[in-house]
Coordinates of C-alpha atoms in Angstrom, one line a residue:
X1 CA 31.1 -1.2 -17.7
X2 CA 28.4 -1.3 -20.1
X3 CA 25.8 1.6 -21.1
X4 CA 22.5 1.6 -20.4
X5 CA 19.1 3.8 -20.9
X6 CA 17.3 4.3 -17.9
X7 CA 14.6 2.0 -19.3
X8 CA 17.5 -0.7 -19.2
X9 CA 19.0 0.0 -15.9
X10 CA 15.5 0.0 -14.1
X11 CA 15.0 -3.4 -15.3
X12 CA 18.3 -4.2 -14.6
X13 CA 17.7 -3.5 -11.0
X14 CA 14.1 -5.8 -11.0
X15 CA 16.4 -8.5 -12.6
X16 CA 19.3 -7.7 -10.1
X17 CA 17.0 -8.3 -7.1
X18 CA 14.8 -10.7 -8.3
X19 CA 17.9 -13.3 -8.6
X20 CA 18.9 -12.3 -5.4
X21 CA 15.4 -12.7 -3.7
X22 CA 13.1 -15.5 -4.5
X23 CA 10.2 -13.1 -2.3
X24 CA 10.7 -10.1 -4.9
X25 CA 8.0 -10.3 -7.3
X26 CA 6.7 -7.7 -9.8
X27 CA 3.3 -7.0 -11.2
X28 CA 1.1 -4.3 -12.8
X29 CA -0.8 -3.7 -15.9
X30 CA 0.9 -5.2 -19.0
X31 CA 4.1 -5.7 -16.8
X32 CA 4.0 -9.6 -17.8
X33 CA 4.3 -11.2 -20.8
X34 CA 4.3 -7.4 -22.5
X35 CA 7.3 -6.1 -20.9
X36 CA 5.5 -3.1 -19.9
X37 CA 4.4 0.0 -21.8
X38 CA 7.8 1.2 -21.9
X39 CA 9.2 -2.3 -22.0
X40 CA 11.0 -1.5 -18.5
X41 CA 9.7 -5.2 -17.2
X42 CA 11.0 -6.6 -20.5
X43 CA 12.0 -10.6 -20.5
X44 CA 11.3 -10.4 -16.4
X45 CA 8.2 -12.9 -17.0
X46 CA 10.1 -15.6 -19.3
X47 CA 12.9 -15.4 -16.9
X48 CA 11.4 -16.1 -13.8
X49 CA 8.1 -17.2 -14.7
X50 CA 4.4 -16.0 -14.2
X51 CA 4.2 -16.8 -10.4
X52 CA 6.9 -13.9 -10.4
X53 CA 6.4 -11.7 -12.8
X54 CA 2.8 -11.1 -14.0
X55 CA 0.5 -9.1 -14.9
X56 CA -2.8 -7.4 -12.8
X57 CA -6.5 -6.7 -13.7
X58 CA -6.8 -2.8 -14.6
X59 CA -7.2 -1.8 -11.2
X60 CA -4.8 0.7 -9.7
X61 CA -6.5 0.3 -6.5
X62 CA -6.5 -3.5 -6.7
X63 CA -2.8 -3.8 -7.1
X64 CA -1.3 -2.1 -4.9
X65 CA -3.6 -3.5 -2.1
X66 CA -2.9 -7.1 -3.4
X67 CA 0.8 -5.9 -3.0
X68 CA 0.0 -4.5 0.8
X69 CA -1.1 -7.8 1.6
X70 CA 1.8 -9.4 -0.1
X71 CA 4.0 -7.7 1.1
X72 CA 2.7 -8.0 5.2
X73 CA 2.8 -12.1 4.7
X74 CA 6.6 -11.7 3.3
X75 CA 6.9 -11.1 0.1
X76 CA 8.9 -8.1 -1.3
X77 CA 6.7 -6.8 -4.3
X78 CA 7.9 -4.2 -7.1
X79 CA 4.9 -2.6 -8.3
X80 CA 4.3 -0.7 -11.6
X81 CA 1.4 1.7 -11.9
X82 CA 1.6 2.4 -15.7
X83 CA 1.8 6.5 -15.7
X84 CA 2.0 8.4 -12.1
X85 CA -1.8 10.0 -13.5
X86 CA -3.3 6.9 -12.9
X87 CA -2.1 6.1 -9.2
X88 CA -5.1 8.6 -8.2
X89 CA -7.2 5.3 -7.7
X90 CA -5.0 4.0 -5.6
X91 CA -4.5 7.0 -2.9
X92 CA -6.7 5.4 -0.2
X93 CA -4.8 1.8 -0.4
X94 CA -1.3 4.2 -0.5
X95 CA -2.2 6.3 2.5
X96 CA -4.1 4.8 4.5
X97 CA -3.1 1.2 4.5
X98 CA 0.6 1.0 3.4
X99 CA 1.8 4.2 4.7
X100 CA 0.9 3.1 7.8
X101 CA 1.1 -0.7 8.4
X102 CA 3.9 -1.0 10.4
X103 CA 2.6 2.2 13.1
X104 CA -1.0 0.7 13.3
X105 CA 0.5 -3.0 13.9
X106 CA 3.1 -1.6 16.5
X107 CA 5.6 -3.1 13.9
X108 CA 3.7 -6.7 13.3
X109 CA 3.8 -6.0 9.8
X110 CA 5.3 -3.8 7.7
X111 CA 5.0 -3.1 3.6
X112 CA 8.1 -3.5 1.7
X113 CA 7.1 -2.7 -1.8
X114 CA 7.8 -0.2 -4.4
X115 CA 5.3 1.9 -6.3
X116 CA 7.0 2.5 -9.8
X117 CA 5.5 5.1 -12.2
X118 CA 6.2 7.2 -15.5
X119 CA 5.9 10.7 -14.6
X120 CA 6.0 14.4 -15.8
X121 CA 5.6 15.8 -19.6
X122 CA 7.9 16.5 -22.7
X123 CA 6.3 13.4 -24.7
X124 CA 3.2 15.3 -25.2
X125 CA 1.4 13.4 -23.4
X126 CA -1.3 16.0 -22.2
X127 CA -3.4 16.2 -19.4
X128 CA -3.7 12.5 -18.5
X129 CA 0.2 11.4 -19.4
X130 CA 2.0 13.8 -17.3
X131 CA 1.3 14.8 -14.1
X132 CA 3.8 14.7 -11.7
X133 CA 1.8 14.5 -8.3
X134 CA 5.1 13.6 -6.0
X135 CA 4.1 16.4 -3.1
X136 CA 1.0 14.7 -2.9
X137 CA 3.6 11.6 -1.7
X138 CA 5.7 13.8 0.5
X139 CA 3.4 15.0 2.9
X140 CA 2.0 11.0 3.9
X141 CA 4.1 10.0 6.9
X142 CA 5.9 6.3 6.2
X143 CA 6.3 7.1 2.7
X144 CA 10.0 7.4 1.2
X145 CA 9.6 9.4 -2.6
X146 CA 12.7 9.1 -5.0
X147 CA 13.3 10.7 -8.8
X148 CA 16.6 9.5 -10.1
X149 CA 17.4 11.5 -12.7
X150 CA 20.3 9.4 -14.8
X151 CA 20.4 5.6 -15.9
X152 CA 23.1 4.6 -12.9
X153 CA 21.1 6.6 -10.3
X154 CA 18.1 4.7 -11.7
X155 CA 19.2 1.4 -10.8
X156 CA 21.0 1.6 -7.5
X157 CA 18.3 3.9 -6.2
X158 CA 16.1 1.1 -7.2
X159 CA 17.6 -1.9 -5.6
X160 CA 17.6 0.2 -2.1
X161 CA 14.1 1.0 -2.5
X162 CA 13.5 -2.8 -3.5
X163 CA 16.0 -3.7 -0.1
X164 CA 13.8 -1.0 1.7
X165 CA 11.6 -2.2 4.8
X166 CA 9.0 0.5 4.0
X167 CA 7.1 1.6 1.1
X168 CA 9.1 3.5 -1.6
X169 CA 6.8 5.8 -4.4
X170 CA 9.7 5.8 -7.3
X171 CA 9.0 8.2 -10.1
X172 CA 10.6 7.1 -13.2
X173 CA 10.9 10.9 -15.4
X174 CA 9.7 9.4 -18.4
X175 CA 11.3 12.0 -20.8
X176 CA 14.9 10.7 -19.5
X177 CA 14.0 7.3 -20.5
X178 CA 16.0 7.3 -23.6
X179 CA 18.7 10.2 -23.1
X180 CA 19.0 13.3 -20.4
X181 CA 16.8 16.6 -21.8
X182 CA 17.7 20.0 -21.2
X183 CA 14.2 21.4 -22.4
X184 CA 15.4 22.4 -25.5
X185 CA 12.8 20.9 -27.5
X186 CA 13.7 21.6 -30.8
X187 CA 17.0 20.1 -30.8
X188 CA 18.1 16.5 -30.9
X189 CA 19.1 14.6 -28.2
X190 CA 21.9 12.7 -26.6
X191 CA 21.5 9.1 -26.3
X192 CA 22.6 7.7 -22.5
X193 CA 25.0 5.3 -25.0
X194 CA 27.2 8.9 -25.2
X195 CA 26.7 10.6 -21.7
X196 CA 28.9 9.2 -18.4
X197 CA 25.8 8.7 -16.2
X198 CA 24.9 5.6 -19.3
X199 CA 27.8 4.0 -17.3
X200 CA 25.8 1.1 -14.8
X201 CA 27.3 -1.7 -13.1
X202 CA 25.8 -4.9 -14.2
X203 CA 25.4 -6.8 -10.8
X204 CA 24.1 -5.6 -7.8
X205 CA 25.0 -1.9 -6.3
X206 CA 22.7 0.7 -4.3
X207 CA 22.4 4.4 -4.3
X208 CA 21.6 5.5 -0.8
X209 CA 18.3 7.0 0.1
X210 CA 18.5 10.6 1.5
X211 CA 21.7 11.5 -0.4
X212 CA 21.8 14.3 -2.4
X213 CA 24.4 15.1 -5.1
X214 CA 26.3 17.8 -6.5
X215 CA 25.9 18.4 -10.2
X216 CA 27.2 21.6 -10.6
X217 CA 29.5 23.3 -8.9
X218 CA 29.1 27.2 -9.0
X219 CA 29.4 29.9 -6.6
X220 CA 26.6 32.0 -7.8
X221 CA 23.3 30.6 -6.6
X222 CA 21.9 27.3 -6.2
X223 CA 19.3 25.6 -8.2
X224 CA 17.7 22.5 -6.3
X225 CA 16.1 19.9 -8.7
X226 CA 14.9 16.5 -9.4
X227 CA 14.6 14.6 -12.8
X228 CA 14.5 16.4 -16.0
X229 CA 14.7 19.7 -14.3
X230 CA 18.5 18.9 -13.5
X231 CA 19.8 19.0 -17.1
X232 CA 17.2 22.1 -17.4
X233 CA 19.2 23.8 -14.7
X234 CA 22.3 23.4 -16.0
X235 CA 21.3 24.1 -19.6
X236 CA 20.1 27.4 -18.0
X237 CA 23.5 27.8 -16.3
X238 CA 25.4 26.7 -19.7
X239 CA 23.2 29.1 -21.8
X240 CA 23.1 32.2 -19.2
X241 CA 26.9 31.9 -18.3
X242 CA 25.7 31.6 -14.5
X243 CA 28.1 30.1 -12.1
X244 CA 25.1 28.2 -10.5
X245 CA 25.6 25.3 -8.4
X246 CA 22.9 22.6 -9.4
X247 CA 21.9 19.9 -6.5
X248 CA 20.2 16.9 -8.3
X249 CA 18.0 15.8 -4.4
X250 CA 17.8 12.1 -5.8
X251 CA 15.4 11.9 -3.1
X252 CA 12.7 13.6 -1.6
X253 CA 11.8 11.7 1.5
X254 CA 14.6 11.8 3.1
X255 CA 15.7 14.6 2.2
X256 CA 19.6 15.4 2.5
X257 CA 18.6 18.8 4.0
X258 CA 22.9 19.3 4.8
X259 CA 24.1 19.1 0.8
X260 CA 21.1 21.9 1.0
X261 CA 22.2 24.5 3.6
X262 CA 25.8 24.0 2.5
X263 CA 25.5 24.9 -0.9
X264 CA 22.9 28.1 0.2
X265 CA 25.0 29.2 2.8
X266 CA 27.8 29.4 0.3
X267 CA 26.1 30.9 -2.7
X268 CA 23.5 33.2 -0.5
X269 CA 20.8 32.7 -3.6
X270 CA 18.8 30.1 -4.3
X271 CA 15.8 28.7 -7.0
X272 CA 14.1 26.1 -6.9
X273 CA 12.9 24.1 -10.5
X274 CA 10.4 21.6 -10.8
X275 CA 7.8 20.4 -13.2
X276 CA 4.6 20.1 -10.7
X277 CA 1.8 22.9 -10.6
X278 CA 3.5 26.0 -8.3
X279 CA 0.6 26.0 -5.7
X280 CA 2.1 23.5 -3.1
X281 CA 4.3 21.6 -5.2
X282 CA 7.3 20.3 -3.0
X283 CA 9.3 23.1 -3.9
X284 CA 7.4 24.9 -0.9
X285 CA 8.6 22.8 1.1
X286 CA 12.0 23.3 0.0
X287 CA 11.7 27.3 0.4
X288 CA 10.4 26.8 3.6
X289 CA 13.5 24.8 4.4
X290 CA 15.7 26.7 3.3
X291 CA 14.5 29.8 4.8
X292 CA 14.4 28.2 8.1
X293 CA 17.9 26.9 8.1
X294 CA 19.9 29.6 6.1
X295 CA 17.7 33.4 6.8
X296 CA 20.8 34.8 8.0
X297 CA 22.8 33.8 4.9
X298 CA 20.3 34.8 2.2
X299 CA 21.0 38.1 0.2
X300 CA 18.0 37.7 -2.5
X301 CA 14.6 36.0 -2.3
X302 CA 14.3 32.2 -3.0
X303 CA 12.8 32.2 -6.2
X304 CA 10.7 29.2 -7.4
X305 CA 10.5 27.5 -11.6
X306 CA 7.6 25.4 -12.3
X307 CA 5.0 24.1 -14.1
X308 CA 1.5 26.6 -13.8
X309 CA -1.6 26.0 -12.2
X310 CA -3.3 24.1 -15.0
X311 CA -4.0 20.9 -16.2
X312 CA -1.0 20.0 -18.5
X313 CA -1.4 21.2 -21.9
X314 CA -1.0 19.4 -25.3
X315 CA -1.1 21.9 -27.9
X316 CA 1.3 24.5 -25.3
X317 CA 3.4 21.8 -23.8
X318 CA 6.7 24.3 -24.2
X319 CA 4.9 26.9 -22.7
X320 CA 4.1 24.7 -19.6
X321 CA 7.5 23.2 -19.6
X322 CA 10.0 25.2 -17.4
X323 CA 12.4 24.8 -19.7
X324 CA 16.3 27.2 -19.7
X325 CA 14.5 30.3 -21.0
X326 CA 12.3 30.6 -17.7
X327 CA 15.0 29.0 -15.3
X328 CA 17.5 31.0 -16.8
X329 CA 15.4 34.3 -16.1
X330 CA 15.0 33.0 -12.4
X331 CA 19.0 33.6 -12.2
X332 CA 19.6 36.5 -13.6
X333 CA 16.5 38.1 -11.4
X334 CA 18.2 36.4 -8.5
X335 CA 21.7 37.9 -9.2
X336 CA 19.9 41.3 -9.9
X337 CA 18.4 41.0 -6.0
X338 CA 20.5 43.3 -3.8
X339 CA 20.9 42.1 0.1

């Protein structure tokens, strides 16, 4: 089984279903004959030519509406928005038009595509290169949201949300691109070509939506996260000598709500680590959740890791980053809690 990035295993995915489908097509800014700015679309174009693979005015707005209409006469498009801070543009097209197609048409039409976009920080990107607006996703009815967080998960996520009847927003963590990242900045680190999650099928497999996975096993607490925060959780774990259980959700909508309860009911503690701003970031959603379905089983307060209620820095990314120090701190506060 070869090894791939996560760069290489999303475009193995767009390859993967565009020989399977002649009605897949792809599109976006510099997605063509460029390859894309992270070169995820790479060789796409010369493969299966410019009627299939091209690339779009810079309009945000303009291609995922071409793609709404594309996709209600049949087609199955794979969008690219180049970094999730520009898909702003595009809200109204999202929201109002795709999101809810197939309810306003009494399922006439539908929109089969897939929003692909960079997202989050740890490339010092500032302000404008790493926002990671997913909640703002979650709370639109007839939209599926989905963060792998590894290479294999990448692709066969993908090719589900590609085989998807319904609109998919698919955040690509741009900091995993090249190797998983624990948020500890200052050291080097580890190639996909050397960790077990670099191992992806070439041909076609899928990742079901909705399904959760375990990790780390621990009997501690439980740390729910998505993307980069997973390795940041269990770097907290590794370096605190916690025995936390880390979830990875894989997806957000739908969520696997049962991998949840099960683990919290079990551990009685949980935290909650993303990348987002605090104020209504999905990780509210997830306390609220968890409250509901496991109150009786709770001994300390669900405690929540995250970005602040700024813009994204430049000059303090680190500080903004929740990286093992904070996380880390979350658990030991949590163990400290007495029921």
């Amino acid at each position: 089984m070869p090894r791939m990035s996560m760069i290489e295993a999303v475009r193995s995915a767009m390859d993967v279903s565009m020989e399977r489908d002649g009605d897949v097509v792809v599109f976006g800014e510099d997605v063509g004959y460029f390859g894309g700015v992270f070169r995820a679309t790479q060789g796409l174009q010369q493969k299966y030519g410019t009627h299939r693979c091209f690339d779009a005015p810079i309009s945000e707005s303009g291609i995922v509406g071409a793609a709404i209409g594309m996709a209600a006469y049949g087609l199955k498009p794979c969008i690219e928005v180049q970094f999730a801070d520009y898909v702003y543009p595009a809200f109204d097209q999202i929201v109002s038009e795709a999101a809810r197609i197939r309810y306003r048409s009494n399922g006439q039409f539908t929109a089969p595509i897939v929003i692909r976009m960079p997202s989050g920080g740890g490339i010092f990107g500032g302000q404008t290169h790493s926002q990671s607006p997913e909640a703002l996703f979650t709370h639109v009815s007839g939209l599926k949201v989905v963060i792998p967080s590894n290479p294999y998960d990448a692709k066969g996520l993908l090719i589900s949300s590609i085989e998807d009847p319904d609109p998919v927003i698919f955040f690509e963590p741009k900091r995993l691109y090249n190797g998983p990242f624990d948020g500890h900045h200052d050291r080097p680190i580890t190639p996909w070509s050397k960790h077990e999650l670099g191992d992806v099928p070439e041909g076609h497999f899928t990742v079901p939506l909705g399904k959760a996975v375990v990790r780390r096993e621990g009997s501690a607490l439980t740390v729910l996260a998505y993307g980069t925060m997973v390795y940041v959780a269990q770097a907290a774990a590794e370096d605190t000598g916690i025995d936390a259980e880390v979830i990875d959700l894989r997806s957000l909508v739908p969520l696997d709500l049962e991998t949840i309860t099960t683990s919290v009911k079990k551990t009685g503690r949980c935290i909650i680590v993303h990348e987002a701003t605090l104020t209504s970031g999905f990780g509210a959603e997830l306390a609220a959740l968890v409250q509901e379905q496991c109150f009786y089983h709770l001994e300390a307060p669900i405690a929540r890791v995250t970005g602040w209620d700024t813009p994204y820095p430049h000059a303090q990314e680190w500080d903004y980053f929740p990286g093992p120090a904070r996380v880390g701190q979350a658990m030991i506060e949590a163990l400290e809690e007495q029921p």
